Coordinates of C-alpha atoms in Angstrom, one line a residue:
Chain A
M1 CA -69.6 -40.9 -20.7
D2 CA -72.9 -39.8 -20.0
T3 CA -74.5 -42.5 -21.0
D4 CA -78.1 -42.2 -19.5
R5 CA -78.3 -38.6 -21.8
L6 CA -76.8 -40.3 -24.3
T7 CA -79.4 -43.6 -24.5
S8 CA -82.1 -41.4 -23.8
V9 CA -82.0 -39.3 -27.2
L10 CA -83.1 -43.0 -28.5
P11 CA -86.2 -44.9 -28.4
T12 CA -84.8 -48.2 -26.9
N13 CA -85.3 -46.6 -23.6
S14 CA -89.3 -45.7 -24.6
P15 CA -91.9 -47.6 -23.1
L16 CA -92.6 -50.7 -25.3
V17 CA -96.3 -50.1 -25.4
L18 CA -97.9 -45.9 -25.6
S19 CA -100.9 -44.7 -25.6
P20 CA -101.9 -41.8 -27.2
S21 CA -102.2 -39.4 -23.8
Q22 CA -98.6 -40.5 -23.2
A23 CA -96.6 -40.3 -26.3
M24 CA -97.1 -36.1 -27.1
P25 CA -95.3 -35.4 -23.4
W26 CA -92.6 -38.0 -24.3
R27 CA -91.9 -36.8 -27.6
E28 CA -91.6 -32.9 -26.4
E29 CA -88.8 -33.9 -24.5
E30 CA -87.0 -36.3 -26.7
A31 CA -87.2 -33.1 -29.5
S32 CA -86.2 -30.5 -26.4
H33 CA -83.3 -33.3 -25.7
S34 CA -82.6 -33.4 -29.3
M35 CA -82.3 -29.6 -29.1
R36 CA -80.1 -29.4 -26.5
S37 CA -77.7 -31.9 -27.8
L38 CA -77.7 -30.2 -31.1
A39 CA -76.9 -26.6 -28.7
Y40 CA -73.8 -28.8 -27.6
F41 CA -72.3 -30.2 -30.5
I42 CA -73.1 -26.5 -31.3
G43 CA -70.9 -25.3 -28.0
T44 CA -68.2 -28.1 -28.6
F45 CA -67.9 -27.2 -31.6
V46 CA -67.4 -23.4 -31.4
A47 CA -65.0 -23.9 -28.1
A48 CA -62.8 -26.7 -29.7
L49 CA -62.1 -24.1 -32.6
M50 CA -61.2 -20.8 -30.2
L51 CA -58.8 -23.8 -28.3
G52 CA -57.2 -25.2 -30.8
I53 CA -56.5 -21.5 -33.0
G54 CA -55.8 -20.0 -30.2
S55 CA -53.4 -22.5 -28.7
A56 CA -52.0 -23.2 -31.8
W57 CA -52.2 -18.8 -32.4
Y58 CA -50.0 -18.5 -29.1
M59 CA -46.8 -21.4 -29.9
I60 CA -46.6 -19.4 -33.3
E61 CA -46.5 -16.5 -31.6
R62 CA -44.7 -16.9 -28.4
G63 CA -43.0 -20.1 -28.2
S64 CA -43.6 -23.4 -26.0
L65 CA -41.0 -24.6 -24.3
L66 CA -40.3 -27.3 -26.7
T67 CA -39.7 -24.6 -29.0
T68 CA -37.7 -21.2 -27.5
D69 CA -35.1 -20.9 -25.0
K70 CA -36.3 -18.6 -22.6
V71 CA -34.0 -16.7 -20.4
G72 CA -35.3 -14.1 -18.0
P73 CA -37.1 -11.8 -20.8
W74 CA -35.7 -12.9 -23.3
S75 CA -36.7 -15.8 -26.0
G76 CA -34.9 -17.6 -28.5
W77 CA -36.1 -19.9 -31.7
I78 CA -34.3 -23.0 -31.2
S79 CA -34.3 -23.6 -34.6
E80 CA -35.5 -20.8 -36.4
G81 CA -35.1 -20.7 -39.7
N82 CA -33.3 -24.6 -40.1
P83 CA -34.7 -26.8 -43.3
N84 CA -35.4 -29.9 -40.8
A85 CA -37.1 -27.2 -37.4
D86 CA -40.4 -28.3 -36.3
P87 CA -43.9 -27.0 -37.5
Y88 CA -44.8 -25.0 -35.1
T89 CA -40.9 -23.0 -35.7
K90 CA -41.6 -23.3 -39.7
A91 CA -45.4 -21.5 -38.8
H92 CA -43.2 -18.4 -36.5
V93 CA -41.0 -17.9 -39.2
A94 CA -43.5 -17.7 -42.6
R95 CA -46.0 -15.9 -40.7
S96 CA -43.1 -13.2 -39.7
G97 CA -42.2 -11.9 -42.8
R98 CA -39.1 -12.1 -42.1
L99 CA -35.5 -14.1 -43.4
P100 CA -33.7 -15.6 -40.0
L101 CA -30.6 -17.2 -40.4
T102 CA -30.3 -20.5 -39.3
S103 CA -29.8 -21.0 -35.7
T104 CA -26.6 -22.5 -36.5
V105 CA -25.3 -19.4 -37.6
A106 CA -26.9 -16.4 -36.0
R107 CA -29.5 -16.4 -32.6
Y108 CA -32.4 -13.9 -32.1
F109 CA -33.8 -13.3 -29.0
V110 CA -36.3 -11.3 -28.6
A111 CA -37.5 -9.2 -24.9
H112 CA -41.1 -7.1 -24.3
T113 CA -40.6 -7.2 -20.9
D114 CA -37.7 -5.8 -18.6
S115 CA -35.7 -8.6 -16.3
A116 CA -38.7 -8.1 -13.7
G117 CA -42.0 -9.6 -15.9
R118 CA -43.5 -6.1 -16.8
T119 CA -43.8 -4.9 -21.2
L120 CA -41.3 -2.8 -22.0
T121 CA -42.5 1.0 -23.0
S122 CA -41.5 4.4 -24.3
A123 CA -43.0 5.7 -21.0
C124 CA -40.2 4.7 -19.5
E125 CA -36.5 4.5 -19.4
Y126 CA -34.2 1.4 -18.9
S127 CA -30.8 0.0 -18.6
V128 CA -30.1 -2.8 -20.7
E129 CA -26.4 -4.0 -19.4
G130 CA -24.4 -6.8 -20.2
S131 CA -21.7 -8.9 -20.7
P132 CA -19.1 -9.6 -23.6
L133 CA -21.0 -12.6 -25.7
N134 CA -19.0 -15.2 -27.9
A135 CA -19.8 -13.8 -31.1
R136 CA -18.8 -12.3 -34.2
W137 CA -20.9 -9.6 -34.8
W138 CA -23.5 -8.5 -32.4
S139 CA -26.4 -6.5 -32.4
L140 CA -29.6 -4.9 -30.3
A141 CA -32.1 -2.8 -32.0
V142 CA -35.3 -1.5 -30.3
Y143 CA -38.7 -1.6 -33.1
D144 CA -42.5 -0.2 -31.7
E145 CA -44.6 -3.7 -31.1
Y146 CA -44.8 -4.6 -34.6
G147 CA -41.3 -5.1 -35.7
G148 CA -41.3 -1.1 -36.6
L149 CA -38.0 1.5 -35.9
I150 CA -39.5 4.2 -34.1
E151 CA -37.7 7.6 -35.1
N152 CA -35.9 9.8 -33.5
P153 CA -33.7 12.6 -33.7
S154 CA -30.8 11.1 -33.8
A155 CA -31.7 8.4 -36.3
R156 CA -29.8 5.9 -34.0
Y157 CA -32.2 3.0 -34.1
S158 CA -29.2 -0.2 -32.6
F159 CA -26.1 -1.1 -31.4
N160 CA -23.5 -3.4 -31.4
S161 CA -20.4 -5.3 -31.0
E162 CA -18.2 -2.2 -33.3
E163 CA -20.4 0.5 -31.8
A164 CA -21.8 -0.4 -28.3
L165 CA -19.4 1.7 -25.9
R166 CA -17.8 -1.0 -23.7
H167 CA -16.9 -0.4 -19.8
S168 CA -12.6 -1.8 -20.0
D169 CA -14.6 -5.3 -18.4
G170 CA -15.7 -6.0 -22.0
T171 CA -19.8 -5.1 -20.5
F172 CA -21.8 -2.7 -21.9
R173 CA -24.6 -0.5 -21.0
I174 CA -27.3 0.7 -23.1
N175 CA -29.8 3.3 -22.3
L176 CA -32.6 2.8 -23.4
S177 CA -34.5 6.9 -23.0
S178 CA -37.1 8.8 -24.7
K179 CA -34.8 11.2 -23.2
A180 CA -30.9 11.7 -24.8
R181 CA -28.5 9.9 -23.0
P182 CA -24.8 9.8 -21.7
E183 CA -22.7 6.8 -23.2
N184 CA -25.2 4.4 -25.4
W185 CA -28.3 6.6 -26.1
L186 CA -30.5 3.7 -27.8
P187 CA -34.3 6.2 -28.2
S188 CA -37.2 5.3 -27.1
G189 CA -39.6 8.0 -29.2
T190 CA -42.0 10.4 -28.7
A191 CA -45.2 8.5 -29.1
D192 CA -46.5 6.1 -26.4
Q193 CA -45.9 2.6 -27.3
H194 CA -44.8 -1.0 -26.2
L195 CA -41.4 -1.5 -27.3
V196 CA -39.7 -4.9 -28.9
L197 CA -35.8 -6.1 -28.0
L198 CA -34.7 -7.7 -30.8
L199 CA -30.9 -8.7 -29.9
R200 CA -29.1 -10.9 -33.4
I201 CA -25.7 -12.7 -32.3
Y202 CA -24.2 -13.4 -36.0
S203 CA -22.0 -16.4 -35.5
P204 CA -21.9 -17.4 -32.1
R205 CA -18.4 -19.0 -31.8
E206 CA -20.0 -22.2 -29.5
T207 CA -22.7 -24.3 -30.7
D208 CA -24.5 -27.0 -29.1
A209 CA -24.6 -30.9 -29.6
S210 CA -26.7 -30.0 -32.7
G211 CA -24.7 -27.3 -34.0
I212 CA -27.2 -24.8 -32.7
G213 CA -25.1 -21.5 -31.2
L214 CA -24.9 -21.3 -27.6
I215 CA -25.6 -18.1 -25.7
P216 CA -25.9 -19.2 -21.8
G217 CA -28.7 -17.5 -20.5
D218 CA -26.4 -15.8 -18.3
R219 CA -24.3 -13.5 -21.0
L220 CA -28.1 -12.1 -22.0
P221 CA -28.2 -8.5 -21.0
K222 CA -30.2 -7.7 -17.8
I223 CA -33.5 -5.3 -18.6
E224 CA -33.5 -2.8 -15.2
R225 CA -36.9 -0.9 -15.0
I226 CA -35.4 3.4 -13.8
E227 CA -37.9 5.6 -14.2
C228 CA -41.6 6.6 -15.6
E229 CA -42.9 9.0 -16.3
Chain B
M1 CA -82.6 -28.6 -15.9
R2 CA -79.7 -29.6 -14.5
V3 CA -76.5 -27.2 -16.2
R4 CA -74.1 -30.3 -17.5
I5 CA -72.1 -30.8 -19.7
P6 CA -71.9 -34.6 -20.0
G7 CA -67.9 -36.3 -20.2
L8 CA -68.9 -37.1 -24.0
Y9 CA -68.9 -33.4 -25.3
I10 CA -65.4 -32.7 -23.3
V11 CA -63.2 -35.4 -24.9
L12 CA -65.2 -34.9 -28.2
G13 CA -64.2 -31.1 -28.5
L14 CA -60.6 -31.4 -26.9
V15 CA -60.2 -34.1 -30.1
L16 CA -61.2 -31.3 -32.4
A17 CA -59.6 -28.7 -30.7
G18 CA -56.0 -31.0 -30.9
L19 CA -57.3 -31.8 -34.8
I20 CA -58.0 -27.6 -35.4
H21 CA -54.7 -27.0 -33.9
I22 CA -52.4 -29.1 -35.7
V23 CA -54.0 -28.1 -38.8
A24 CA -53.6 -24.5 -38.0
V25 CA -50.1 -25.0 -37.2
L26 CA -49.3 -26.8 -40.5
M27 CA -51.6 -25.0 -43.1
L28 CA -50.1 -21.5 -41.8
P29 CA -47.1 -21.5 -44.0
M30 CA -48.3 -21.6 -46.9
L31 CA -51.8 -19.2 -46.1
A32 CA -48.6 -16.8 -44.7
P33 CA -50.5 -13.2 -46.4
K34 CA -47.3 -11.4 -46.4
S35 CA -43.8 -14.2 -46.4
A36 CA -41.2 -13.0 -46.7
H37 CA -40.5 -13.8 -50.6
A38 CA -44.4 -12.3 -51.2
R39 CA -42.1 -8.8 -50.1
L40 CA -39.1 -8.9 -51.9
A41 CA -41.6 -10.0 -55.0
T42 CA -42.5 -6.1 -55.5
L43 CA -38.6 -5.2 -55.7
G44 CA -37.7 -6.8 -59.3
P45 CA -37.4 -9.2 -61.6
A46 CA -36.5 -12.8 -60.4
N47 CA -32.8 -13.2 -61.2
T48 CA -31.1 -10.3 -60.0
M49 CA -29.2 -8.7 -57.9
I50 CA -31.1 -6.3 -56.2
E51 CA -30.5 -3.9 -53.1
I52 CA -33.4 -3.7 -50.1
P53 CA -33.5 -0.1 -49.0
A54 CA -31.9 0.9 -45.1
A55 CA -34.3 0.2 -42.7
A56 CA -35.8 3.1 -41.7
P57 CA -38.9 4.8 -39.4
G58 CA -42.5 3.5 -41.3
R59 CA -40.0 1.9 -44.3
Q60 CA -39.0 -1.9 -44.5
V61 CA -39.5 -4.6 -46.4
M62 CA -39.3 -6.8 -44.1
P63 CA -40.9 -6.4 -40.1
M64 CA -37.5 -6.1 -37.5
M65 CA -35.2 -5.7 -40.4
A66 CA -31.4 -5.0 -39.4
P67 CA -30.6 -0.9 -39.4
D68 CA -27.5 -1.9 -38.7
V69 CA -27.2 -4.1 -41.6
R70 CA -27.2 -3.2 -45.6
Y71 CA -28.4 -6.4 -47.7
A72 CA -28.7 -7.5 -51.4
F73 CA -31.0 -9.8 -52.6
C74 CA -31.2 -12.1 -55.6
R75 CA -34.7 -13.8 -56.3
F76 CA -33.5 -16.9 -57.8
D77 CA -35.3 -18.6 -59.9
L78 CA -34.6 -22.1 -61.4
A79 CA -36.9 -23.2 -64.0
N80 CA -34.5 -21.5 -67.1
G81 CA -31.7 -23.6 -66.1
P82 CA -29.3 -22.4 -62.7
V83 CA -28.5 -19.3 -61.6
R84 CA -24.7 -17.6 -61.1
L85 CA -24.1 -15.6 -57.4
K86 CA -21.0 -13.9 -57.8
A87 CA -19.5 -11.4 -55.3
T88 CA -16.6 -9.7 -53.6
I89 CA -16.3 -10.3 -50.3
A90 CA -15.8 -6.8 -49.0
D91 CA -16.1 -7.4 -45.2
E92 CA -15.8 -11.0 -43.1
L93 CA -18.7 -9.9 -41.3
W94 CA -20.7 -10.4 -44.9
L95 CA -23.5 -14.0 -44.5
I96 CA -25.1 -15.6 -48.0
A97 CA -27.7 -17.0 -46.8
L98 CA -30.2 -19.4 -49.2
Y99 CA -34.1 -19.8 -48.5
T100 CA -36.9 -21.1 -49.5
P101 CA -39.8 -18.8 -49.8
E102 CA -41.2 -20.3 -46.5
G103 CA -38.2 -18.6 -45.6
E104 CA -35.9 -22.1 -44.4
N105 CA -32.8 -20.6 -45.1
F106 CA -30.6 -23.9 -46.2
Y107 CA -27.3 -22.7 -47.5
S108 CA -25.3 -19.7 -45.7
V109 CA -21.6 -18.8 -45.9
A110 CA -20.0 -16.0 -44.1
G111 CA -17.1 -14.4 -45.0
A112 CA -14.3 -15.0 -42.5
D113 CA -14.9 -18.9 -43.3
M114 CA -13.8 -18.0 -47.3
K115 CA -10.7 -18.7 -48.6
R116 CA -10.5 -16.2 -51.3
A117 CA -12.2 -13.0 -51.1
E118 CA -14.7 -14.2 -54.7
I119 CA -17.6 -16.0 -54.5
D120 CA -18.8 -17.9 -57.1
L121 CA -22.4 -19.4 -55.7
V122 CA -24.5 -21.7 -58.6
I123 CA -27.4 -22.2 -57.5
A124 CA -29.3 -25.2 -58.9
A125 CA -32.0 -27.6 -58.9
A126 CA -31.7 -31.1 -57.7
D127 CA -31.9 -32.0 -62.0
Q128 CA -29.5 -29.9 -63.1
T129 CA -26.1 -30.7 -63.9
V130 CA -23.4 -28.3 -63.1
E131 CA -20.2 -29.0 -65.9
E132 CA -17.8 -26.4 -64.6
A133 CA -13.6 -26.9 -63.6
G134 CA -13.6 -27.6 -60.1
V135 CA -16.1 -28.5 -60.3
D136 CA -15.7 -32.1 -59.8
A137 CA -12.4 -31.9 -58.3
P138 CA -12.6 -31.1 -54.1
E139 CA -9.0 -29.2 -54.1
S140 CA -10.0 -26.8 -56.2
S141 CA -13.7 -27.0 -55.7
D142 CA -13.0 -22.8 -54.4
E143 CA -13.4 -22.1 -57.3
V144 CA -17.3 -22.9 -57.8
V145 CA -19.6 -23.5 -55.4
V146 CA -22.3 -25.1 -56.7
V147 CA -25.3 -25.4 -54.3
N148 CA -28.3 -27.9 -54.6
S149 CA -31.7 -25.8 -54.1
P150 CA -34.6 -28.1 -53.3
V151 CA -37.1 -25.5 -54.1
T152 CA -37.1 -23.7 -58.3
E153 CA -37.7 -20.6 -56.9
G154 CA -35.8 -18.9 -53.5
I155 CA -33.9 -15.9 -51.9
A156 CA -30.3 -15.6 -51.4
L157 CA -29.3 -13.2 -49.3
I158 CA -26.0 -10.7 -48.8
R159 CA -26.0 -9.6 -45.7
A160 CA -23.2 -6.7 -45.3
P161 CA -23.6 -5.9 -40.6
L162 CA -21.3 -2.6 -40.4
A163 CA -18.8 -2.0 -37.8
G164 CA -20.4 1.3 -38.2
P165 CA -22.9 3.9 -39.6
S166 CA -20.0 5.1 -41.2
R167 CA -18.9 2.4 -42.9
A168 CA -22.9 2.5 -44.6
T169 CA -21.7 3.8 -47.5
G170 CA -18.9 1.5 -48.0
A171 CA -21.0 -1.2 -47.9
E172 CA -23.8 0.0 -50.5
R173 CA -21.6 0.6 -53.2
A174 CA -19.2 -2.9 -51.8
L175 CA -23.2 -4.4 -52.8
R176 CA -23.7 -2.5 -55.6
S177 CA -20.7 -4.9 -57.3
T178 CA -22.4 -8.2 -56.8
S179 CA -24.2 -9.7 -59.8
C180 CA -27.0 -12.2 -59.5
G181 CA -28.8 -13.2 -63.4
P182 CA -28.4 -16.9 -64.7
Y183 CA -26.1 -19.5 -65.5
T184 CA -23.7 -19.8 -68.8
K185 CA -20.5 -21.7 -68.2
S186 CA -16.9 -20.8 -66.9
G187 CA -19.5 -16.8 -67.1

């Protein structure tokens, strides 16, 4: 703590006896001190407001180590939909406008980037390669950055465990591209925009100690960028 | 003039930022303007089963809805007594889930986990009693399931995941045969 700054605004530091000529400069100095204190107070308050709201926004929107599993590009809220969830998860769910199933019944993983950390965009073509998931049903869907489905001529917005073409070993490859592709083509639309992938996994067969659906990190698909326009 | 921010202000700022952070996180669920409950309330009255139109570009009731799941919901209101939800589970992939208005999923049941295809679910508030044959006898409790709701208003949501695009019509037809309404004994 800066004690000399603090005490200087108090009169105890001032000389006990003042001649009138000495009094004026001292008062000006005191006034400038209190002006500066006021500025500091306002500055502190504004900085605190930005820091407090900003950190809250980030931890609610994107999650933190406490609330989310992060594996490569994928991020999944551990207690999503759970009535006993922490306040960050509850705020995230309320703000999302969605009705997610509780994490003991389903797990949701969101990706905003490819496996190399580059933002997903419709200007690039991606290969999403995954292993079999130990669950009753799963679906991989693509959205624009606001969570809306993307217009395309084949009305294809997702691939699920029942319809995705798979290789003989159970692995699958989904081609996310604005142009028609063979195998599982997930169209990313003609508009130039950022993309979000959402992998929903219903009824995972493995659970952790608290009953939350367990999806081993290496099972989540890899998102490789093939080329960009 | 020395430009030096005294440590006092830094400490004060951090404490204040912490308080603002906590208040923001705790207040947000109540202040969220477009909650799922508010979005669904625009589709129709309470205590009625309503189909959600299949998600399509520019036409989504909730963000990030599954394009390959068909949904029907009942916005239940227990103010005038319990609410009964009846459905014939057409597919083992079906999921029935109950939510608070803030989106907490306090109850769910999967089609694959049920002994019978017909589900008869009575949603009751904590202070409402449901007298029904089978409720007090655990061995036949698969007849009627009574769920105690922590809230008087909430959402029951039925999900019908599709095994392929060709299944959509069948799933929509099956969802239309589900019902939701005020509870009457053995109704």
